Coordinates of C-alpha atoms in Angstrom, one line a residue:
M1216 CA 0.0 0.0 0.0
S1217 CA 1.5 3.3 -1.0
G1218 CA -1.0 6.0 -0.1
G1219 CA -4.5 7.3 0.5
G1220 CA -7.0 7.3 -2.3
E1221 CA -6.0 3.9 -3.7
R1222 CA -8.2 0.8 -3.9
I1223 CA -7.9 -1.4 -0.8
P1224 CA -5.4 -4.1 -1.6
H1225 CA -6.5 -7.7 -1.6
A1226 CA -4.8 -10.2 0.6
A1227 CA -4.4 -14.0 0.3
P1228 CA -5.5 -16.0 3.4
A1229 CA -3.0 -17.4 5.8
P1230 CA -1.7 -20.5 4.0
A1231 CA -2.4 -22.9 6.9
A1232 CA -5.8 -24.0 5.6
Q1233 CA -4.3 -25.0 2.3
L1234 CA -1.4 -26.8 3.9
A1235 CA -3.3 -28.6 6.6
R1236 CA -4.1 -31.6 4.5
W1237 CA -0.4 -32.4 4.2
V1238 CA 0.2 -32.7 7.9
G1239 CA -3.1 -34.1 9.2
Q1240 CA -5.4 -33.0 12.0
D1241 CA -2.7 -33.3 14.7
G1242 CA 0.3 -32.1 12.6
C1243 CA 2.2 -28.9 12.6
V1244 CA 1.6 -26.8 9.5
E1245 CA 4.4 -24.4 10.4
A1246 CA 7.0 -27.2 10.4
L1247 CA 6.5 -27.4 6.6
N1248 CA 8.6 -24.2 6.4
I1249 CA 11.5 -26.5 7.2
D1250 CA 10.3 -29.9 5.8
R1251 CA 8.5 -28.8 2.6
P1252 CA 9.5 -25.3 1.7
K1253 CA 8.6 -25.7 -2.0
L1254 CA 5.1 -26.7 -1.0
V1255 CA 4.7 -23.6 1.1
M1256 CA 5.9 -21.4 -1.8
K1257 CA 3.5 -23.2 -4.2
V1258 CA 0.5 -22.1 -2.1
H1259 CA 1.8 -18.5 -2.0
R1260 CA 2.2 -18.5 -5.8
R1261 CA -1.3 -19.7 -6.4
F1262 CA -2.7 -16.6 -4.7
V1263 CA -0.1 -14.2 -6.2
K1264 CA -1.1 -15.6 -9.6
A1265 CA -4.7 -14.9 -8.8
G1266 CA -3.8 -11.3 -8.1
A1267 CA -3.1 -11.1 -4.3
E1268 CA -1.2 -7.9 -3.4
I1269 CA -0.6 -9.1 0.2
I1270 CA 0.5 -12.6 1.4
F1271 CA 0.8 -13.8 5.0
T1272 CA 3.7 -15.9 6.2
N1273 CA 3.1 -19.5 7.3
S1274 CA 3.7 -18.8 10.9
G1275 CA 0.4 -18.2 12.7
N1276 CA 1.0 -20.8 15.4
A1277 CA 4.8 -20.6 15.6
A1278 CA 5.0 -19.2 19.1
P1279 CA 7.5 -21.2 21.2
Q1280 CA 4.7 -22.2 23.6
L1281 CA 2.6 -23.6 20.8
L1282 CA 5.5 -25.4 19.1
R1283 CA 6.3 -27.1 22.4
N1284 CA 3.4 -29.5 21.6
F1285 CA 5.5 -30.8 18.7
R1286 CA 8.8 -30.7 20.6
M1287 CA 9.9 -27.7 18.5
F1288 CA 10.1 -25.1 21.2
D1289 CA 13.7 -24.2 20.3
E1290 CA 12.8 -24.0 16.6
A1291 CA 10.4 -21.0 16.9
F1292 CA 12.9 -18.5 15.5
A1293 CA 13.9 -20.7 12.6
V1294 CA 10.3 -21.6 11.7
S1295 CA 9.2 -17.9 11.6
Y1296 CA 12.3 -16.8 9.8
L1297 CA 11.9 -19.4 7.1
G1298 CA 8.2 -18.6 6.8
A1299 CA 9.0 -14.9 6.1
E1300 CA 11.9 -15.8 3.8
L1301 CA 9.7 -18.1 1.6
A1302 CA 6.9 -15.5 1.3
R1303 CA 9.5 -12.8 0.5
T1304 CA 11.0 -14.9 -2.3
V1305 CA 7.5 -15.4 -3.9
A1306 CA 6.7 -11.7 -3.5
D1307 CA 9.9 -10.6 -5.1
E1308 CA 9.5 -12.8 -8.1
A1309 CA 5.9 -11.6 -8.8
A1310 CA 5.0 -9.6 -11.8
H1311 CA 3.1 -7.1 -9.7
R1312 CA 3.9 -5.5 -6.4
V1313 CA 3.2 -7.9 -3.5
H1314 CA 3.6 -7.1 0.2
V1315 CA 4.4 -9.7 2.9
I1316 CA 2.8 -9.5 6.3
G1317 CA 4.3 -11.6 9.1
D1318 CA 1.5 -13.6 10.8
V1319 CA 2.2 -13.8 14.6
R1320 CA -0.3 -15.2 17.1
L1321 CA 0.5 -15.0 20.8
P1322 CA -1.7 -17.3 22.9
S1323 CA -3.3 -16.1 26.2
R1324 CA -2.9 -19.6 27.7
V1325 CA -1.3 -22.9 26.8
P1326 CA -1.9 -26.5 27.9
V1327 CA -0.4 -27.7 31.2
T1328 CA 1.3 -24.4 32.2
G1329 CA -1.9 -22.3 32.0
Y1330 CA -2.0 -18.6 31.4
M1331 CA 0.9 -16.8 29.7
T1332 CA 2.7 -14.3 31.9
E1333 CA 3.6 -10.8 30.6
D1334 CA 7.2 -11.8 30.5
E1335 CA 6.4 -14.8 28.4
L1336 CA 4.4 -12.8 26.0
G1337 CA 7.1 -10.2 25.7
S1338 CA 9.8 -12.8 25.1
A1339 CA 7.7 -14.7 22.5
A1340 CA 6.9 -11.4 20.6
R1341 CA 10.6 -10.5 20.7
C1342 CA 11.6 -13.8 19.2
L1343 CA 8.9 -14.0 16.5
V1344 CA 9.0 -10.4 15.4
S1345 CA 12.8 -10.5 15.2
A1346 CA 12.6 -13.6 13.0
Q1347 CA 9.9 -12.2 10.7
V1348 CA 11.7 -8.9 10.2
A1349 CA 15.0 -10.5 9.6
G1350 CA 13.3 -12.8 7.1
G1351 CA 12.1 -9.8 5.0
V1352 CA 8.4 -9.0 5.9
D1353 CA 7.0 -5.5 5.1
A1354 CA 4.8 -5.5 8.3
V1355 CA 3.8 -7.7 11.2
L1356 CA 0.3 -8.7 12.2
L1357 CA 0.1 -9.5 15.9
D1358 CA -2.9 -11.5 17.1
L1359 CA -2.8 -11.3 20.9
P1360 CA -4.9 -11.2 24.1
A1361 CA -6.9 -7.9 24.6
R1362 CA -5.5 -7.2 28.0
P1363 CA -3.8 -3.8 28.4
A1364 CA -0.8 -5.0 30.5
Q1365 CA -0.2 -8.0 28.2
L1366 CA -0.5 -5.9 25.1
A1367 CA 2.0 -3.4 26.5
A1368 CA 4.5 -6.3 27.2
A1369 CA 4.0 -7.8 23.8
L1370 CA 4.5 -4.4 22.0
N1371 CA 7.7 -3.9 24.0
G1372 CA 8.9 -7.3 23.0
A1373 CA 8.1 -6.6 19.4
R1374 CA 10.1 -3.3 19.5
W1375 CA 13.0 -5.2 20.9
G1376 CA 12.7 -7.8 18.1
M1377 CA 12.8 -5.1 15.4
S1378 CA 15.8 -3.6 17.2
E1379 CA 17.6 -7.0 17.0
A1380 CA 16.8 -7.3 13.3
K1381 CA 18.0 -3.7 12.8
R1382 CA 14.9 -2.8 10.8
A1383 CA 11.6 -1.3 11.8
V1384 CA 8.3 -2.3 10.1
P1385 CA 4.7 -1.3 10.8
L1386 CA 2.8 -3.3 13.5
L1387 CA -0.8 -4.3 12.9
L1388 CA -2.8 -5.6 15.9
L1389 CA -5.7 -8.0 16.3
L1390 CA -7.1 -7.8 19.8
R1391 CA -8.5 -11.2 20.9
P1392 CA -10.8 -11.3 23.9
A1393 CA -9.1 -13.3 26.6
M1394 CA -11.6 -15.7 28.2
A1395 CA -11.3 -18.0 31.1
P1396 CA -12.4 -21.6 30.3
G1397 CA -16.1 -21.9 30.8
Q1398 CA -16.5 -18.3 31.7
V1399 CA -17.7 -15.4 29.6
D1400 CA -17.7 -12.1 31.5
R1401 CA -18.7 -9.8 28.7
E1402 CA -18.5 -6.5 30.7
R1403 CA -14.9 -7.3 31.6
L1404 CA -14.0 -8.4 28.1
Y1405 CA -15.4 -5.2 26.6
D1406 CA -13.6 -3.1 29.2
E1407 CA -10.3 -4.9 28.3
L1408 CA -10.9 -4.3 24.6
S1409 CA -11.4 -0.6 25.2
G1410 CA -8.3 -0.4 27.5
A1411 CA -6.2 -2.3 24.9
A1412 CA -7.3 0.1 22.2
V1413 CA -6.1 3.0 24.3
V1414 CA -2.7 1.3 24.7
A1415 CA -2.5 0.7 20.9
A1416 CA -3.4 4.3 20.2
T1417 CA -0.7 5.5 22.5
A1418 CA 1.9 3.1 21.0
R1419 CA 1.0 4.4 17.5
V1420 CA 0.5 1.1 15.8
A1421 CA -0.3 1.1 12.1
A1422 CA -3.7 -0.6 12.2
L1423 CA -6.0 -2.2 14.8
G1424 CA -8.7 -4.8 14.6
V1425 CA -10.5 -7.5 16.6
N1426 CA -10.4 -11.3 16.4
P1427 CA -13.7 -12.5 18.1
G1428 CA -12.1 -15.9 18.8
D1429 CA -14.7 -18.1 20.5
L1430 CA -17.2 -15.3 21.1
P1431 CA -20.4 -15.4 19.1
E1432 CA -20.1 -11.7 18.4
T1433 CA -18.7 -10.7 15.0
A1434 CA -15.7 -8.4 14.5
P1435 CA -17.9 -5.4 13.6
D1436 CA -19.9 -5.9 16.8
L1437 CA -16.7 -5.9 18.9
L1438 CA -15.2 -3.0 17.1
E1439 CA -17.9 -0.8 18.7
H1440 CA -15.9 -1.1 21.9
V1441 CA -12.7 -0.2 20.2
L1442 CA -13.5 2.6 17.8
P1443 CA -14.2 5.3 20.4
F1444 CA -10.5 5.1 21.3
W1445 CA -9.1 4.3 17.8
N1446 CA -9.4 6.7 14.8
G1447 CA -6.8 5.0 12.6
T1448 CA -6.7 2.2 10.1
I1449 CA -8.7 -1.0 10.7
A1450 CA -7.1 -4.4 10.3
L1451 CA -8.9 -7.7 9.5
G1452 CA -7.6 -11.1 10.3
P1453 CA -6.4 -13.3 7.4
A1454 CA -9.3 -15.7 8.2
A1455 CA -12.0 -13.0 8.3
D1456 CA -15.3 -14.4 6.8
A1457 CA -17.1 -12.9 3.9
A1458 CA -19.9 -11.5 6.1
T1459 CA -17.5 -9.6 8.2
V1460 CA -15.7 -8.1 5.2
R1461 CA -19.0 -7.2 3.6
A1462 CA -20.3 -5.5 6.7
L1463 CA -17.3 -3.3 7.1
C1464 CA -17.0 -2.4 3.5
E1465 CA -20.6 -1.4 3.3
N1466 CA -20.2 0.9 6.3
P1467 CA -19.2 4.3 4.8
L1468 CA -17.4 5.3 8.0
L1469 CA -15.2 2.2 8.1
G1470 CA -14.8 0.8 4.5
G1471 CA -12.2 3.3 3.5
R1472 CA -10.2 2.7 6.7
L1473 CA -9.5 -1.0 6.0
A1474 CA -5.8 -1.9 5.7
F1475 CA -6.6 -4.8 3.4
L1476 CA -9.3 -7.2 2.2
P1477 CA -8.7 -10.9 2.9
S1478 CA -9.9 -13.5 0.4
S1479 CA -10.7 -17.2 1.1
S1480 CA -9.7 -18.7 -2.2
P1481 CA -8.0 -17.8 -5.6
R1482 CA -11.5 -17.8 -7.2
D1483 CA -12.9 -15.5 -4.6
L1484 CA -9.8 -13.3 -4.9
R1485 CA -10.3 -12.9 -8.7
R1486 CA -13.9 -12.0 -8.2
V1487 CA -13.5 -9.3 -5.5
I1488 CA -10.5 -7.7 -7.2
K1489 CA -12.9 -6.5 -9.8
T1490 CA -14.9 -4.5 -7.2
S1491 CA -13.9 -1.0 -6.1
L1492 CA -14.4 -0.9 -2.3
G1493 CA -13.1 2.5 -1.2
S1494 CA -9.7 3.9 -0.5
A1495 CA -6.7 2.4 1.4
A1496 CA -4.8 3.8 4.3
A1497 CA -1.0 4.0 4.0
V1498 CA 0.2 1.6 6.6
I1499 CA 2.6 -0.8 4.9
Q1500 CA 5.9 0.7 3.5
R1501 CA 7.8 -1.4 1.0
R1502 CA 11.3 -2.2 2.3
N1503 CA 14.2 -0.6 0.5

């Protein structure tokens, strides 16, 4: 994205869904960055050929605490770095301009050990963002718990990661309501969303959105608790459903603020590219 007034760029989905059949229900899709790099690049190329202007790295569940389930805790940096490098290679060989967004998901809790501490979130963000930036991404999308203190810790870790990689890129955030198992305290969740939005605005992140997670509310519903504290660009998750995309695009106050439009398949991507859906905000700067 290069400036205001342009059509909103279209993004490929995160490649995990297309790669899942190669590893089975209990396999690690992110491990394919190491084991089957040509396969990962093949998926990226399908969407670039269909016209995608943004691709996401195959690293959504590459946090050390999640890779521990596959005895790959120590490979978190390598998995994320390779995911970025593979996507960067495909983007650079494309006939049109393609941006790469690093897909980073930080869990709020993990099996056995329970809730993530602020230090753990900060350390994971530092590792993953450092790897993504070193691998060549143009921006990083952080999907993380919508708790103000945890968000602040993760943002601090992300800044450290960019410092280690010796390059700064825009940060896009998806706030995910952090729920206790079997408990849904909506008033608390909404307050945390609002508080996290204030932290994000203070930190001057490039774009902000909401990932509903397991809540029945849609992203547009939850954005009502964020928008009073956020006047900038709105981010969508790479797995955003068509109804969410349509609802935001049809809102004249929000459609022109979207950072990108995710698509579910190459066919869907070709179809929606033909549609003009407002102007884009300048949040991703192509690396030199």
